Structures are given as C-alpha cells and as structure tokens.
Amino acid sequence: MERRRFTLNAVQSLALSFACLILLGALLLMLPWASRDRASLPFLDALFTATSASCVTGLVLCDTWTQFSLFGQAVILVLIQIGGLSFMTVSALVSIFLGRRIGLHRRSILMDSVGALQMGGVVRLTRRALKVTVVCEGAGAAALLVWFLPRYGLRGVWMAVFHAVSAFCNAGFDLLGTGASLTSAAGEPYLNIVLILLIIAGGLGFLVWDDILTHGTRFRRWRLHSKLAFTGTLLVFLVSGIAFYILEGGHAFAGASAGDKLLMAAFQAVTPRTAGFNTVDLRSLSQSGTLLTMILMFIGAGSGSTGGGIKVNTFAVLVLSALARVRRREDVDLFGRRLDEEDIHKAFSAVSMYFMVCIAGCMVLCLQGIALDDALFESISAMGTVGLTRGITATLPAFSKVTVALMMFAGRVGSMSVAMAITRDRPRAHLRNVPEKILIG
C-alpha cells in the first residue's frame, strides 16, 4: 500500500512558523540573563511575552524596561521585527540574499505573509516590503533620536531604535519604564506625531506602499485594494479623531489645553488600530469613548500590513455590501470597479470567525472572574493584536493568560487561517450539487 506523503499547505506552514518563533522566543526570555534580576522568568509568563511580541500585540504582564535586561529587550525587538514582517518573509529574504531560488510552495506562503494578490511578482513585493521597512524604521529612529537623546543620553539611541521598530510594526512595547505606556508623554507633540506617522506607515500595508513606489501620487493608477485601504484609513482616522475630541473633552482629556486635546484625540484615533501605545489612562475614557476604542480595535489596520484586526478593507467591503443590499443592487461598486463576489463571501466568513473567537475568549475571561467590560476589551485587544488594556493583563489567572495568548496567535495568523490550518479537506460526494436557498435574516 502506497503511503501518502504529508505536506503542509501555505496556511499551515505560516501558522507553524509563528508557533516555532514564539516557542524559541519564550525559551530565550526564560534565560537568567534575559531578566534584570537574573532570575529565570516562569515559562507561562515568557510564553505570553513571546507571543505578544511575535504577534506584534503589546499586552505585557510586566513592564518591559523594568523586567528585562538589554539582552531580553533585544530578544523582544527581534521577535517584533520578525513577527511584523512574518518569519516566512524573513526566511525568503535570506534565501534571496544567498541567491537561492524561491519555489512555488514558498511563493504561496509569501502571498499570505506579505498580503500579495497573486503569485506573480511576490518576490519583488517581498523585496520592496523589506526596503519600506528599513527606510521607515531608519527614518523613524533618526527622528526619535532627536527626542530621546537629550532626555536619556546614550540610552536614548537604543530607545529610539526600539520605539521606531515597535511603532512601525504596530507592536506597542515601550521602554519608558513607567508601566503606563506613553501617558507621561501625552503632551509631547514631536514624539506623538513621529509615532503616529510610523504607526500609520506600518498599518497601510505593503501593497499600498508598492503602489506608492510604483505610481507615486497618481491615485487613479493604484490597485483597487490600495485605493480602498488608503481611503478607509484616512476616513477612519478623521472620523474617530473628531469623535474622540468631542467625547473625551470632559473625561479623559479634561484639564488639558485645546492643543493637547487635539493631540490626544489624534493619537487615540490611531493607536487602537493595533498600535498598542496609549497616552491616556484607558480606564478614564467615557463609556462612549471605550466603545469607540473597541470598534477601532475590531476594525484594525490595512490588509497585508504589520497590524491586525479584521482589517480596514474587510470592514469597507462589509459596509459597501450592506449598502448595496439596502439599495437592492446585485453588484458592489467602488471607484468604478466591481468587487469580486468571492471577496465579499471571504469578508463575511472572516469577520464571523473573528467575532466568534472574541466572544469565546471573553466568556472564558468572565468565567475566571473578570468583569464583562474589561474582559471584552481585553479579548478584542488580543484578537486584534492591539495591546491596549484596562489594567487587567498583569493580574490574569493562568488559564486566562493561555486564552489571551491563543487569541493573539489567532489574530496575527488570522482566525480563518488558524481554522484552515487545523482542518483538512474531506470528500463531499454525498452533497447535492444543486444549490438550495435558505432564509437569511
């Protein structure tokens, strides 16, 4: 009897690469010299931190600067960088530098890693993704050096590099040592603006950057994907920024000057889209502001970017599809183009799976004694690889830590991809080929 050779598909390879990266990172963070006190970090805490870094989330059990030595911080930074680009992208880039040929299987994996629409040109897109990353992070580090160097001396060089990578990869890890993210720098316009630009640059997606590098500002020549991602990002930023300015003027932003309120509103409009930094205490947000933050975390960044969430493109497809149904139109049109019906089905399927995982995770946290509003906020933040928290991460019970870590993993790899990775196609000969209508809604 001939044995069937087991091979991993693209999705399974991507999920396995992230799992291996997380495990390796956890083992390195457990080493005594990774911590300042030279005490070995418990495995579960190391695994949680490695997952948060590899999945570019930013949820932490302890302050990064206080807990980890320079070696530990370097491990976290490498995990963030590899996780932001994805392990398969980095390995492909190494192969390219060594002059090795990229096979069809690895090209299919790269498509999922960098968000390519087709296999042709995926290697070129991967090279451009690296160039964009190096330029943005390099420019960001140089810009941040102006702010960090006068305040922290030579330590500011490392802090500038770390925060540039963390911001571009939408990771949310910081080295300020306050244990409260960037709340101590809420009134620093220069730092806030540089970080906002880095977060947006990383959250646009590499396909958008490919169109920008190829066609410049000739918007008409961009792909439909890039037009949708860019326009959606701009609209979400403007609408949510205005909303935060109005909603939080007498709550989280109370006591600040008009200029500081505007800066806080702008930062708060950007950071929930999977960046993870925060310049205000999230527990001081109004109920409306908290809900808006959760909505932004759910939406996330652009498709094929370093960020998470259901993605701006997916959200736009859902809205446009709903509007088309209300108008009783068969097709969904945008920028003079018709959206592929298969993409619409994928959008609804991905969001449904994403929502179910969020609710399941929230239920587990509630069963562990966590309040509903905190549990829901934490679940969406983990699943969206955002990293914002209402202060409960450090106090999570062991089983809740595992649950949150699994949600971070699913959110980075993709909830649909995780489901596809652990299932295999089965014959469906018993199903009838004739479609049958069911009642929807």
Phi, psi and omega in degrees: 000128182283129179278138177277130181282127180275124178232145179274135174280180185299317182294317179295322178295319180295315180296318180294322180296320178293320180297317179294320178298317180297315181297316178297317179297320179297318180295322179291321180289342177280344181297142183305322184280004174276342180252151181295323182274005180061021174262138182292129180288136178305147185303315183296320178293320178294319179295318179298314181295318179295322177295316180298320180287313182295326180267014179042056183258296179108358173288129184229148177271339179210158181296131186298315182291320183289322186275317192256144175283181178300322178296314179298320178295322179295320177299314179298318180296318178295319177298319178297314182296312180293319179294324179294318179275337186087143184300320183292326177294315180297316180295324178293321179296322176298317179297320179297316179296327180277358178079018180273151182281139178265113182287173182296322181296315180290329176295322179294325177292319179298327178302317178288327185291313184258000177076032179287151181271337179210161185289327179295128179083007183291328178292318177298319179295323179295318177298318180293325177300319178294316181298315179298318180297312182297315182294312182295314180291323178295314178295321179295318179296320179295320179292319180289334179300327179298327181272319186280322187299313179295334184268328186238003179068216182296332175301334181295335178297311179296320181294323179296314179296313183299312183288331177294314178293316181298321181287314181296322179277004179057041186269320177086005175282140179226163181238024180287340175078013181270341184074007181228036179055230186255024182298332180285347181244025183298331182261020181258096185301316184299309181299315182297316183293317178299316180294321177301315180296319178295318180297315179295319180299317179287333183272353180290321182107147185287335176294322177296316179296326177297319178291321179297317180289329183276314187248356180064226182270009178283081188304325183297334184270357178289157172296157176300323178303312183293319178300316182293316181295315182293313180295317179297317178299315181296315181295315180298318180297312183294313182295314182289326177297315177296319180297316179295321180299320181283315186288323188256006180303324180254010180238262184294330182263007183299137179092345179275157177289168181300321179294317178294322178299318179297318179294316178297319180296318179297316181294319180292335177284336183265316190295327179292345178279048171082013180282315175093345174283156172213139181255358175229155176291116185295338178285346179269355178294149174292168178300319179294319179294322177295316179296317179298320177299317179295323178296316179295321177297322180294320181291308176082203186262194180282155178294142180073023181251186177278353182269179182238215184082182177288345178089144182301318181299316181296316179299317179297320178297318179298314181296314181295323178294319179296317179296322178295322178294319178298323180276002180060040177257143181283320185259154175253112184254145179203129181052038178074012179237152179262131179288142178293133182297328179296323178295324178294316177298318179298320180298313180295321180293315181296317180293322178298313179296317179301313182296318181295321178294319178300314181294318179297316178296320178298320180296320178297316180296322178295321178295338179271008175093014180267138181300148186302312183296320178292320181294317180294318178299313181295321181294314179295321179297318180290313182294326178274004184049046183270302180102358176280147181212155176265024173093016183257349186303314184294340183255010182295137172294165186304313183294326178292325177298317179297317180298313180296320178298318178295323178292322176298317179297312180297322180293325181282313180287328183113124182301321178293321180295320178297315179298319180290329183291329184260004177239157179232151180295139176238150179298141182236040183295335183283349180277143177285144180280342182280120179293150180230132183284145172232163182275126179249126176081000000 
